[in-house]
Amino acid sequence: MSDNGHQQDEHENVPSRQRRRFEGISSRTYEHPADRSALVALRKLSGFDTVFKVLSGLLPERSLRLLFLSDSVRVSDAQFAHLNTMLRDACHILDLEKVPPMYVTQDPQPNAMCIGLDEPIIVVTTGLVELLDEEEMRAVVGHEVGHALSGHAVYRTILLFLTNLALRVAWIPLGNIAIMAIVTALREWFRKSELSADRAGLLVGQDLKASMRGLMKLAGGNHLHEMNVDAFLEQAEEYEAGGDLRDSVLKILNTLPRTHPFTTVRAAELKKWAESRDYQRIMDGHYPRRTEDKETSVSDSFRQSAASYATDVKNSKDPLMKLVSDLAGGAGDLGGRVRRGFGGFAGGTPKDQTAPEDRTSPKDQPPRDSTPEDDD
């Protein structure tokens, strides 16, 4: 018997302890604005619809299902029963009617994924199961159920296929370039979708501390006694604000090949969302329903996402983003700002000096722009 008085059996999705349930919740509730924006961009890629239809018939989805069925352990009441309970809990809380199959596969690397075109499949590794405690694992299962509810599994499957295909056709210059362009766009979308799924995991677990502990363990292993949440979040702030324009460029280059955002960034983004008014409204029962999804305007969603991007750029402490924000606000002296931003890179002048050709009299200098300090 669960805490809310419902008899629990293998056909019911009822939580093992009392948590708020979000009946009829739309995935729009927790999706990061950049996630929605990236999805719109993907669908507008030239020829993407044609590629998708072709891939739907080529992807070895049946092979994947048979592979996991034959060489992994399927979660059920008889196998990994505690994970099965978490899975039913997550589907009950997010009101996902059909519980997706879930497998545990032998792999020391902590990882989890949700793939599949027709129906999603959730896969977690033994490394992850052994690393996380019950509440941390509950957040991860909710994360993957969030992927399933949002329909992310389809694009994840295509990303895996195209990445492998790109490796096989690397010797064909034009073919490889075309495929890698799609892979790069898919990776950008998938990084944003991970932020959405982190939010779904929080809605399922309803324990921010557990979510943060899980992310720290993914970064530093099972050594919680050696780690501190505040110090971990300070790393994210230092990563965003530190360095000059060279570091901004290196951040972009480091991020491009990844399918997931960096762990400290995920932790900071999740904490910020958990402290927002939007999250509190969801917990109070005010959220979009799936019945309203058809009425949602794609153009309105795109405008909201664009506004979110603009706000992120404006509030960002990253040197490159601050430069973009200043220029958008009408700041002058672009050449000087770029030179100072790169800190004398490639033989430029030191930060505290001005090259002779840049020296002008006070009356010829453009007025200095005053940028207010960030509220946060």
mmCIF file of N, CA and C in Angstrom, residues 236-368:
data_model
loop_
_atom_site.group_PDB
_atom_site.id
_atom_site.type_symbol
_atom_site.label_atom_id
_atom_site.label_comp_id
_atom_site.label_asym_id
_atom_site.label_seq_id
_atom_site.Cartn_x
_atom_site.Cartn_y
_atom_site.Cartn_z
ATOM 1 N N ALA A 236 30.765 26.778 -11.767
ATOM 2 C CA ALA A 236 29.953 27.151 -12.934
ATOM 3 C C ALA A 236 30.016 28.647 -13.190
ATOM 4 N N GLU A 237 29.975 29.428 -12.114
ATOM 5 C CA GLU A 237 30.046 30.880 -12.260
ATOM 6 C C GLU A 237 31.410 31.308 -12.776
ATOM 7 N N GLU A 238 32.467 30.675 -12.251
ATOM 8 C CA GLU A 238 33.816 30.990 -12.714
ATOM 9 C C GLU A 238 34.000 30.599 -14.174
ATOM 10 N N TYR A 239 33.410 29.467 -14.553
ATOM 11 C CA TYR A 239 33.506 29.008 -15.944
ATOM 12 C C TYR A 239 32.848 30.014 -16.884
ATOM 13 N N GLU A 240 31.700 30.551 -16.486
ATOM 14 C CA GLU A 240 30.978 31.483 -17.360
ATOM 15 C C GLU A 240 31.672 32.828 -17.451
ATOM 16 N N ALA A 241 32.133 33.351 -16.323
ATOM 17 C CA ALA A 241 32.621 34.729 -16.297
ATOM 18 C C ALA A 241 34.123 34.860 -16.498
ATOM 19 N N GLY A 242 34.877 33.789 -16.283
ATOM 20 C CA GLY A 242 36.325 33.901 -16.274
ATOM 21 C C GLY A 242 36.949 34.048 -17.649
ATOM 22 N N GLY A 243 38.196 34.573 -17.646
ATOM 23 C CA GLY A 243 38.977 34.636 -18.877
ATOM 24 C C GLY A 243 38.636 35.809 -19.771
ATOM 25 N N ASP A 244 39.078 35.718 -21.025
ATOM 26 C CA ASP A 244 38.831 36.767 -22.003
ATOM 27 C C ASP A 244 38.181 36.144 -23.237
ATOM 28 N N LEU A 245 38.233 36.830 -24.358
ATOM 29 C CA LEU A 245 37.577 36.327 -25.567
ATOM 30 C C LEU A 245 38.190 35.018 -26.057
ATOM 31 N N ARG A 246 39.466 34.800 -25.775
ATOM 32 C CA ARG A 246 40.076 33.531 -26.158
ATOM 33 C C ARG A 246 39.376 32.372 -25.445
ATOM 34 N N ASP A 247 39.088 32.569 -24.152
ATOM 35 C CA ASP A 247 38.405 31.524 -23.389
ATOM 36 C C ASP A 247 36.988 31.310 -23.906
ATOM 37 N N SER A 248 36.334 32.390 -24.331
ATOM 38 C CA SER A 248 34.992 32.262 -24.887
ATOM 39 C C SER A 248 35.001 31.392 -26.136
ATOM 40 N N VAL A 249 35.997 31.604 -26.989
ATOM 41 C CA VAL A 249 36.113 30.802 -28.205
ATOM 42 C C VAL A 249 36.404 29.345 -27.858
ATOM 43 N N LEU A 250 37.287 29.134 -26.883
ATOM 44 C CA LEU A 250 37.629 27.770 -26.474
ATOM 45 C C LEU A 250 36.425 27.052 -25.873
ATOM 46 N N LYS A 251 35.575 27.774 -25.163
ATOM 47 C CA LYS A 251 34.360 27.172 -24.612
ATOM 48 C C LYS A 251 33.486 26.632 -25.738
ATOM 49 N N ILE A 252 33.338 27.441 -26.788
ATOM 50 C CA ILE A 252 32.520 27.020 -27.932
ATOM 51 C C ILE A 252 33.116 25.773 -28.574
ATOM 52 N N LEU A 253 34.431 25.774 -28.794
ATOM 53 C CA LEU A 253 35.091 24.630 -29.430
ATOM 54 C C LEU A 253 34.995 23.380 -28.557
ATOM 55 N N ASN A 254 35.096 23.550 -27.242
ATOM 56 C CA ASN A 254 34.989 22.403 -26.336
ATOM 57 C C ASN A 254 33.573 21.838 -26.294
ATOM 58 N N THR A 255 32.593 22.712 -26.520
ATOM 59 C CA THR A 255 31.187 22.308 -26.406
ATOM 60 C C THR A 255 30.676 21.620 -27.663
ATOM 61 N N LEU A 256 31.148 22.030 -28.837
ATOM 62 C CA LEU A 256 30.605 21.551 -30.110
ATOM 63 C C LEU A 256 30.509 20.030 -30.227
ATOM 64 N N PRO A 257 31.531 19.254 -29.835
ATOM 65 C CA PRO A 257 31.428 17.801 -30.023
ATOM 66 C C PRO A 257 30.600 17.088 -28.959
ATOM 67 N N ARG A 258 30.093 17.802 -27.965
ATOM 68 C CA ARG A 258 29.397 17.175 -26.849
ATOM 69 C C ARG A 258 27.900 17.070 -27.108
ATOM 70 N N THR A 259 27.283 16.010 -26.553
ATOM 71 C CA THR A 259 25.823 15.886 -26.601
ATOM 72 C C THR A 259 25.179 16.378 -25.315
ATOM 73 N N HIS A 260 25.976 16.557 -24.258
ATOM 74 C CA HIS A 260 25.461 17.019 -22.978
ATOM 75 C C HIS A 260 26.168 18.319 -22.573
ATOM 76 N N PRO A 261 25.457 19.220 -21.902
ATOM 77 C CA PRO A 261 26.140 20.389 -21.339
ATOM 78 C C PRO A 261 27.109 19.946 -20.246
ATOM 79 N N PHE A 262 28.051 20.799 -19.911
ATOM 80 C CA PHE A 262 28.967 20.488 -18.825
ATOM 81 C C PHE A 262 28.192 20.383 -17.508
ATOM 82 N N THR A 263 28.664 19.522 -16.617
ATOM 83 C CA THR A 263 27.897 19.184 -15.422
ATOM 84 C C THR A 263 27.675 20.375 -14.504
ATOM 85 N N THR A 264 28.683 21.215 -14.317
ATOM 86 C CA THR A 264 28.500 22.381 -13.450
ATOM 87 C C THR A 264 27.457 23.332 -14.037
ATOM 88 N N VAL A 265 27.448 23.446 -15.370
ATOM 89 C CA VAL A 265 26.469 24.299 -16.041
ATOM 90 C C VAL A 265 25.059 23.748 -15.827
ATOM 91 N N ARG A 266 24.898 22.430 -15.933
ATOM 92 C CA ARG A 266 23.591 21.806 -15.696
ATOM 93 C C ARG A 266 23.108 22.076 -14.271
ATOM 94 N N ALA A 267 24.017 21.954 -13.315
ATOM 95 C CA ALA A 267 23.653 22.178 -11.919
ATOM 96 C C ALA A 267 23.203 23.623 -11.695
ATOM 97 N N ALA A 268 23.939 24.569 -12.255
ATOM 98 C CA ALA A 268 23.587 25.978 -12.089
ATOM 99 C C ALA A 268 22.255 26.302 -12.752
ATOM 100 N N GLU A 269 22.028 25.762 -13.947
ATOM 101 C CA GLU A 269 20.772 26.005 -14.658
ATOM 102 C C GLU A 269 19.588 25.418 -13.890
ATOM 103 N N LEU A 270 19.758 24.220 -13.336
ATOM 104 C CA LEU A 270 18.664 23.578 -12.614
ATOM 105 C C LEU A 270 18.344 24.336 -11.328
ATOM 106 N N LYS A 271 19.361 24.765 -10.616
ATOM 107 C CA LYS A 271 19.126 25.521 -9.379
ATOM 108 C C LYS A 271 18.402 26.832 -9.675
ATOM 109 N N LYS A 272 18.813 27.492 -10.752
ATOM 110 C CA LYS A 272 18.166 28.753 -11.121
ATOM 111 C C LYS A 272 16.695 28.536 -11.440
ATOM 112 N N TRP A 273 16.382 27.450 -12.155
ATOM 113 C CA TRP A 273 14.986 27.161 -12.489
ATOM 114 C C TRP A 273 14.195 26.791 -11.240
ATOM 115 N N ALA A 274 14.796 26.028 -10.329
ATOM 116 C CA ALA A 274 14.104 25.611 -9.100
ATOM 117 C C ALA A 274 13.758 26.798 -8.215
ATOM 118 N N GLU A 275 14.507 27.876 -8.346
ATOM 119 C CA GLU A 275 14.255 29.064 -7.532
ATOM 120 C C GLU A 275 13.372 30.082 -8.255
ATOM 121 N N SER A 276 12.919 29.736 -9.455
ATOM 122 C CA SER A 276 12.132 30.675 -10.254
ATOM 123 C C SER A 276 10.647 30.624 -9.898
ATOM 124 N N ARG A 277 9.951 31.660 -10.306
ATOM 125 C CA ARG A 277 8.508 31.712 -10.095
ATOM 126 C C ARG A 277 7.799 30.660 -10.942
ATOM 127 N N ASP A 278 8.341 30.355 -12.115
ATOM 128 C CA ASP A 278 7.741 29.350 -12.992
ATOM 129 C C ASP A 278 7.653 27.998 -12.292
ATOM 130 N N TYR A 279 8.735 27.607 -11.619
ATOM 131 C CA TYR A 279 8.735 26.317 -10.919
ATOM 132 C C TYR A 279 7.704 26.307 -9.796
ATOM 133 N N GLN A 280 7.622 27.402 -9.061
ATOM 134 C CA GLN A 280 6.660 27.456 -7.959
ATOM 135 C C GLN A 280 5.233 27.365 -8.469
ATOM 136 N N ARG A 281 4.963 28.001 -9.606
ATOM 137 C CA ARG A 281 3.622 27.932 -10.187
ATOM 138 C C ARG A 281 3.282 26.494 -10.591
ATOM 139 N N ILE A 282 4.263 25.774 -11.137
ATOM 140 C CA ILE A 282 4.028 24.378 -11.510
ATOM 141 C C ILE A 282 3.688 23.562 -10.270
ATOM 142 N N MET A 283 4.455 23.750 -9.208
ATOM 143 C CA MET A 283 4.226 23.007 -7.974
ATOM 144 C C MET A 283 2.884 23.371 -7.350
ATOM 145 N N ASP A 284 2.376 24.554 -7.657
ATOM 146 C CA ASP A 284 1.064 24.975 -7.161
ATOM 147 C C ASP A 284 -0.075 24.485 -8.052
ATOM 148 N N GLY A 285 0.284 23.782 -9.138
ATOM 149 C CA GLY A 285 -0.733 23.217 -10.017
ATOM 150 C C GLY A 285 -1.083 24.052 -11.227
ATOM 151 N N HIS A 286 -0.319 25.103 -11.490
ATOM 152 C CA HIS A 286 -0.588 25.964 -12.654
ATOM 153 C C HIS A 286 0.450 25.670 -13.739
ATOM 154 N N TYR A 287 0.031 24.921 -14.750
ATOM 155 C CA TYR A 287 0.953 24.533 -15.816
ATOM 156 C C TYR A 287 0.148 24.209 -17.079
ATOM 157 N N PRO A 288 0.783 24.274 -18.271
ATOM 158 C CA PRO A 288 0.094 23.939 -19.523
ATOM 159 C C PRO A 288 -0.303 22.464 -19.553
ATOM 160 N N ARG A 289 -1.467 22.196 -20.156
ATOM 161 C CA ARG A 289 -1.937 20.819 -20.318
ATOM 162 C C ARG A 289 -1.717 20.345 -21.747
ATOM 163 N N ARG A 290 -1.631 19.022 -21.888
ATOM 164 C CA ARG A 290 -1.444 18.435 -23.212
ATOM 165 C C ARG A 290 -2.617 18.733 -24.138
ATOM 166 N N THR A 291 -3.789 18.899 -23.557
ATOM 167 C CA THR A 291 -4.969 19.196 -24.374
ATOM 168 C C THR A 291 -4.856 20.542 -25.070
ATOM 169 N N GLU A 292 -3.925 21.388 -24.604
ATOM 170 C CA GLU A 292 -3.750 22.717 -25.189
ATOM 171 C C GLU A 292 -2.621 22.753 -26.210
ATOM 172 N N ASP A 293 -1.911 21.630 -26.374
ATOM 173 C CA ASP A 293 -0.728 21.629 -27.246
ATOM 174 C C ASP A 293 -1.053 22.006 -28.689
ATOM 175 N N LYS A 294 -2.200 21.532 -29.190
ATOM 176 C CA LYS A 294 -2.553 21.798 -30.581
ATOM 177 C C LYS A 294 -2.813 23.275 -30.834
ATOM 178 N N GLU A 295 -3.179 23.992 -29.783
ATOM 179 C CA GLU A 295 -3.480 25.415 -29.933
ATOM 180 C C GLU A 295 -2.242 26.286 -29.809
ATOM 181 N N THR A 296 -1.118 25.680 -29.487
ATOM 182 C CA THR A 296 0.116 26.447 -29.294
ATOM 183 C C THR A 296 0.644 26.948 -30.626
ATOM 184 N N SER A 297 0.948 28.220 -30.688
ATOM 185 C CA SER A 297 1.486 28.826 -31.905
ATOM 186 C C SER A 297 2.985 28.608 -31.989
ATOM 187 N N VAL A 298 3.427 28.051 -33.113
ATOM 188 C CA VAL A 298 4.860 27.827 -33.319
ATOM 189 C C VAL A 298 5.598 29.159 -33.363
ATOM 190 N N SER A 299 5.008 30.157 -34.013
ATOM 191 C CA SER A 299 5.669 31.459 -34.109
ATOM 192 C C SER A 299 5.798 32.115 -32.738
ATOM 193 N N ASP A 300 4.744 31.984 -31.911
ATOM 194 C CA ASP A 300 4.822 32.542 -30.557
ATOM 195 C C ASP A 300 5.895 31.840 -29.744
ATOM 196 N N SER A 301 5.965 30.519 -29.881
ATOM 197 C CA SER A 301 6.981 29.753 -29.160
ATOM 198 C C SER A 301 8.373 30.169 -29.595
ATOM 199 N N PHE A 302 8.543 30.391 -30.895
ATOM 200 C CA PHE A 302 9.846 30.799 -31.404
ATOM 201 C C PHE A 302 10.214 32.194 -30.895
ATOM 202 N N ARG A 303 9.223 33.107 -30.836
ATOM 203 C CA ARG A 303 9.492 34.449 -30.322
ATOM 204 C C ARG A 303 9.892 34.402 -28.849
ATOM 205 N N GLN A 304 9.210 33.536 -28.078
ATOM 206 C CA GLN A 304 9.557 33.395 -26.669
ATOM 207 C C GLN A 304 10.975 32.853 -26.509
ATOM 208 N N SER A 305 11.324 31.894 -27.357
ATOM 209 C CA SER A 305 12.661 31.324 -27.299
ATOM 210 C C SER A 305 13.713 32.353 -27.688
ATOM 211 N N ALA A 306 13.407 33.141 -28.719
ATOM 212 C CA ALA A 306 14.340 34.185 -29.147
ATOM 213 C C ALA A 306 14.523 35.218 -28.037
ATOM 214 N N ALA A 307 13.427 35.561 -27.367
ATOM 215 C CA ALA A 307 13.515 36.504 -26.255
ATOM 216 C C ALA A 307 14.354 35.932 -25.124
ATOM 217 N N SER A 308 14.230 34.619 -24.902
ATOM 218 C CA SER A 308 15.023 33.966 -23.867
ATOM 219 C C SER A 308 16.506 34.009 -24.219
ATOM 220 N N TYR A 309 16.837 33.743 -25.493
ATOM 221 C CA TYR A 309 18.222 33.826 -25.935
ATOM 222 C C TYR A 309 18.774 35.244 -25.708
ATOM 223 N N ALA A 310 17.952 36.239 -26.066
ATOM 224 C CA ALA A 310 18.392 37.632 -25.909
ATOM 225 C C ALA A 310 18.637 37.967 -24.444
ATOM 226 N N THR A 311 17.774 37.483 -23.576
ATOM 227 C CA THR A 311 17.942 37.722 -22.140
ATOM 228 C C THR A 311 19.198 37.043 -21.624
ATOM 229 N N ASP A 312 19.439 35.817 -22.095
ATOM 230 C CA ASP A 312 20.642 35.090 -21.673
ATOM 231 C C ASP A 312 21.907 35.839 -22.091
ATOM 232 N N VAL A 313 21.908 36.364 -23.318
ATOM 233 C CA VAL A 313 23.069 37.118 -23.797
ATOM 234 C C VAL A 313 23.264 38.383 -22.969
ATOM 235 N N LYS A 314 22.154 39.070 -22.694
ATOM 236 C CA LYS A 314 22.225 40.330 -21.940
ATOM 237 C C LYS A 314 22.745 40.108 -20.526
ATOM 238 N N ASN A 315 22.313 39.017 -19.889
ATOM 239 C CA ASN A 315 22.678 38.771 -18.493
ATOM 240 C C ASN A 315 23.958 37.948 -18.337
ATOM 241 N N SER A 316 24.467 37.421 -19.456
ATOM 242 C CA SER A 316 25.645 36.566 -19.377
ATOM 243 C C SER A 316 26.878 37.350 -18.930
ATOM 244 N N LYS A 317 27.731 36.668 -18.180
ATOM 245 C CA LYS A 317 28.999 37.264 -17.756
ATOM 246 C C LYS A 317 30.154 36.814 -18.644
ATOM 247 N N ASP A 318 29.863 35.979 -19.624
ATOM 248 C CA ASP A 318 30.898 35.521 -20.547
ATOM 249 C C ASP A 318 31.426 36.708 -21.349
ATOM 250 N N PRO A 319 32.745 36.826 -21.512
ATOM 251 C CA PRO A 319 33.326 37.981 -22.219
ATOM 252 C C PRO A 319 32.764 38.186 -23.619
ATOM 253 N N LEU A 320 32.608 37.114 -24.383
ATOM 254 C CA LEU A 320 32.091 37.251 -25.738
ATOM 255 C C LEU A 320 30.638 37.702 -25.728
ATOM 256 N N MET A 321 29.838 37.107 -24.825
ATOM 257 C CA MET A 321 28.426 37.479 -24.745
ATOM 258 C C MET A 321 28.269 38.928 -24.280
ATOM 259 N N LYS A 322 29.145 39.365 -23.376
ATOM 260 C CA LYS A 322 29.081 40.760 -22.926
ATOM 261 C C LYS A 322 29.433 41.705 -24.066
ATOM 262 N N LEU A 323 30.390 41.297 -24.905
ATOM 263 C CA LEU A 323 30.754 42.111 -26.061
ATOM 264 C C LEU A 323 29.579 42.213 -27.021
ATOM 265 N N VAL A 324 28.927 41.065 -27.286
ATOM 266 C CA VAL A 324 27.755 41.067 -28.166
ATOM 267 C C VAL A 324 26.656 41.950 -27.601
ATOM 268 N N SER A 325 26.433 41.859 -26.295
ATOM 269 C CA SER A 325 25.399 42.665 -25.648
ATOM 270 C C SER A 325 25.721 44.152 -25.741
ATOM 271 N N ASP A 326 26.988 44.499 -25.522
ATOM 272 C CA ASP A 326 27.401 45.901 -25.604
ATOM 273 C C ASP A 326 27.217 46.448 -27.012
ATOM 274 N N LEU A 327 27.596 45.639 -28.012
ATOM 275 C CA LEU A 327 27.460 46.082 -29.402
ATOM 276 C C LEU A 327 26.004 46.243 -29.783
ATOM 277 N N ALA A 328 25.164 45.301 -29.301
ATOM 278 C CA ALA A 328 23.728 45.395 -29.585
ATOM 279 C C ALA A 328 23.134 46.635 -28.941
ATOM 280 N N GLY A 329 23.752 47.081 -27.832
ATOM 281 C CA GLY A 329 23.271 48.271 -27.145
ATOM 282 C C GLY A 329 23.846 49.555 -27.702
ATOM 283 N N GLY A 330 24.644 49.448 -28.754
ATOM 284 C CA GLY A 330 25.156 50.643 -29.413
ATOM 285 C C GLY A 330 26.524 51.087 -28.956
ATOM 286 N N ALA A 331 27.248 50.214 -28.252
ATOM 287 C CA ALA A 331 28.583 50.592 -27.795
ATOM 288 C C ALA A 331 29.532 50.712 -28.980
ATOM 289 N N GLY A 332 30.426 51.656 -28.920
ATOM 290 C CA GLY A 332 31.353 51.866 -30.023
ATOM 291 C C GLY A 332 32.692 51.201 -29.780
ATOM 292 N N ASP A 333 33.702 51.579 -30.597
ATOM 293 C CA ASP A 333 35.079 51.098 -30.458
ATOM 294 C C ASP A 333 35.153 49.575 -30.528
ATOM 295 N N LEU A 334 34.596 48.995 -31.583
ATOM 296 C CA LEU A 334 34.604 47.542 -31.736
ATOM 297 C C LEU A 334 36.024 46.994 -31.785
ATOM 298 N N GLY A 335 36.891 47.609 -32.607
ATOM 299 C CA GLY A 335 38.248 47.100 -32.743
ATOM 300 C C GLY A 335 38.989 47.108 -31.423
ATOM 301 N N GLY A 336 38.875 48.206 -30.686
ATOM 302 C CA GLY A 336 39.555 48.294 -29.396
ATOM 303 C C GLY A 336 39.036 47.276 -28.409
ATOM 304 N N ARG A 337 37.729 47.069 -28.395
ATOM 305 C CA ARG A 337 37.133 46.101 -27.466
ATOM 306 C C ARG A 337 37.612 44.683 -27.779
ATOM 307 N N VAL A 338 37.673 44.338 -29.055
ATOM 308 C CA VAL A 338 38.119 42.998 -29.430
ATOM 309 C C VAL A 338 39.575 42.802 -29.045
ATOM 310 N N ARG A 339 40.422 43.816 -29.314
ATOM 311 C CA ARG A 339 41.839 43.698 -28.954
ATOM 312 C C ARG A 339 42.012 43.537 -27.450
ATOM 313 N N ARG A 340 41.281 44.339 -26.681
ATOM 314 C CA ARG A 340 41.383 44.227 -25.220
ATOM 315 C C ARG A 340 40.826 42.897 -24.749
ATOM 316 N N GLY A 341 39.769 42.417 -25.421
ATOM 317 C CA GLY A 341 39.150 41.155 -25.031
ATOM 318 C C GLY A 341 40.069 39.977 -25.204
ATOM 319 N N PHE A 342 40.880 40.009 -26.266
ATOM 320 C CA PHE A 342 41.815 38.920 -26.496
ATOM 321 C C PHE A 342 43.094 39.069 -25.684
ATOM 322 N N GLY A 343 43.209 40.162 -24.941
ATOM 323 C CA GLY A 343 44.310 40.309 -23.991
ATOM 324 C C GLY A 343 45.688 40.234 -24.612
ATOM 325 N N GLY A 344 45.857 40.807 -25.802
ATOM 326 C CA GLY A 344 47.175 40.786 -26.421
ATOM 327 C C GLY A 344 47.487 39.511 -27.159
ATOM 328 N N PHE A 345 46.460 38.711 -27.461
ATOM 329 C CA PHE A 345 46.658 37.442 -28.172
ATOM 330 C C PHE A 345 47.253 37.695 -29.552
ATOM 331 N N ALA A 346 48.116 36.808 -29.993
ATOM 332 C CA ALA A 346 48.747 36.875 -31.325
ATOM 333 C C ALA A 346 49.533 38.162 -31.528
ATOM 334 N N GLY A 347 50.242 38.554 -30.463
ATOM 335 C CA GLY A 347 51.143 39.696 -30.625
ATOM 336 C C GLY A 347 50.484 41.028 -30.458
ATOM 337 N N GLY A 348 49.267 41.065 -29.942
ATOM 338 C CA GLY A 348 48.589 42.335 -29.733
ATOM 339 C C GLY A 348 49.188 43.079 -28.570
ATOM 340 N N THR A 349 48.634 44.230 -28.242
ATOM 341 C CA THR A 349 49.154 45.044 -27.161
ATOM 342 C C THR A 349 48.652 44.534 -25.839
ATOM 343 N N PRO A 350 49.381 44.736 -24.753
ATOM 344 C CA PRO A 350 48.948 44.313 -23.435
ATOM 345 C C PRO A 350 47.661 45.011 -23.041
ATOM 346 N N LYS A 351 46.984 44.440 -22.050
ATOM 347 C CA LYS A 351 45.685 44.970 -21.645
ATOM 348 C C LYS A 351 45.779 46.413 -21.163
ATOM 349 N N ASP A 352 46.851 46.716 -20.436
ATOM 350 C CA ASP A 352 46.930 48.032 -19.790
ATOM 351 C C ASP A 352 47.616 49.074 -20.666
ATOM 352 N N GLN A 353 47.876 48.754 -21.947
ATOM 353 C CA GLN A 353 48.508 49.709 -22.830
ATOM 354 C C GLN A 353 47.658 49.904 -24.069
ATOM 355 N N THR A 354 47.885 51.036 -24.722
ATOM 356 C CA THR A 354 47.173 51.336 -25.956
ATOM 357 C C THR A 354 48.189 51.537 -27.061
ATOM 358 N N ALA A 355 47.978 50.899 -28.181
ATOM 359 C CA ALA A 355 48.904 51.034 -29.302
ATOM 360 C C ALA A 355 48.918 52.483 -29.757
ATOM 361 N N PRO A 356 50.076 52.966 -30.254
ATOM 362 C CA PRO A 356 50.175 54.371 -30.659
ATOM 363 C C PRO A 356 49.097 54.776 -31.637
ATOM 364 N N GLU A 357 48.774 53.921 -32.593
ATOM 365 C CA GLU A 357 47.800 54.313 -33.601
ATOM 366 C C GLU A 357 46.392 54.409 -33.042
ATOM 367 N N ASP A 358 46.184 53.880 -31.810
ATOM 368 C CA ASP A 358 44.854 53.944 -31.225
ATOM 369 C C ASP A 358 44.679 55.163 -30.324
ATOM 370 N N ARG A 359 45.790 55.874 -30.074
ATOM 371 C CA ARG A 359 45.710 57.009 -29.169
ATOM 372 C C ARG A 359 44.991 58.159 -29.858
ATOM 373 N N THR A 360 44.024 58.700 -29.191
ATOM 374 C CA THR A 360 43.284 59.846 -29.705
ATOM 375 C C THR A 360 43.134 60.855 -28.589
ATOM 376 N N SER A 361 42.871 62.057 -28.947
ATOM 377 C CA SER A 361 42.650 63.077 -27.930
ATOM 378 C C SER A 361 41.320 62.818 -27.250
ATOM 379 N N PRO A 362 41.150 63.327 -26.024
ATOM 380 C CA PRO A 362 39.898 63.080 -25.298
ATOM 381 C C PRO A 362 38.665 63.492 -26.070
ATOM 382 N N LYS A 363 38.753 64.568 -26.817
ATOM 383 C CA LYS A 363 37.559 65.025 -27.522
ATOM 384 C C LYS A 363 37.197 64.110 -28.678
ATOM 385 N N ASP A 364 38.214 63.311 -29.192
ATOM 386 C CA ASP A 364 37.927 62.414 -30.305
ATOM 387 C C ASP A 364 37.482 61.039 -29.850
ATOM 388 N N GLN A 365 37.606 60.768 -28.541
ATOM 389 C CA GLN A 365 37.242 59.448 -28.063
ATOM 390 C C GLN A 365 35.736 59.309 -27.960
ATOM 391 N N PRO A 366 35.222 58.123 -28.308
ATOM 392 C CA PRO A 366 33.781 57.902 -28.152
ATOM 393 C C PRO A 366 33.426 57.869 -26.680
ATOM 394 N N PRO A 367 32.217 58.263 -26.322
ATOM 395 C CA PRO A 367 31.817 58.231 -24.918
ATOM 396 C C PRO A 367 31.842 56.811 -24.392
ATOM 397 N N ARG A 368 32.259 56.640 -23.127
ATOM 398 C CA ARG A 368 32.297 55.310 -22.522
ATOM 399 C C ARG A 368 30.878 54.853 -22.229
#
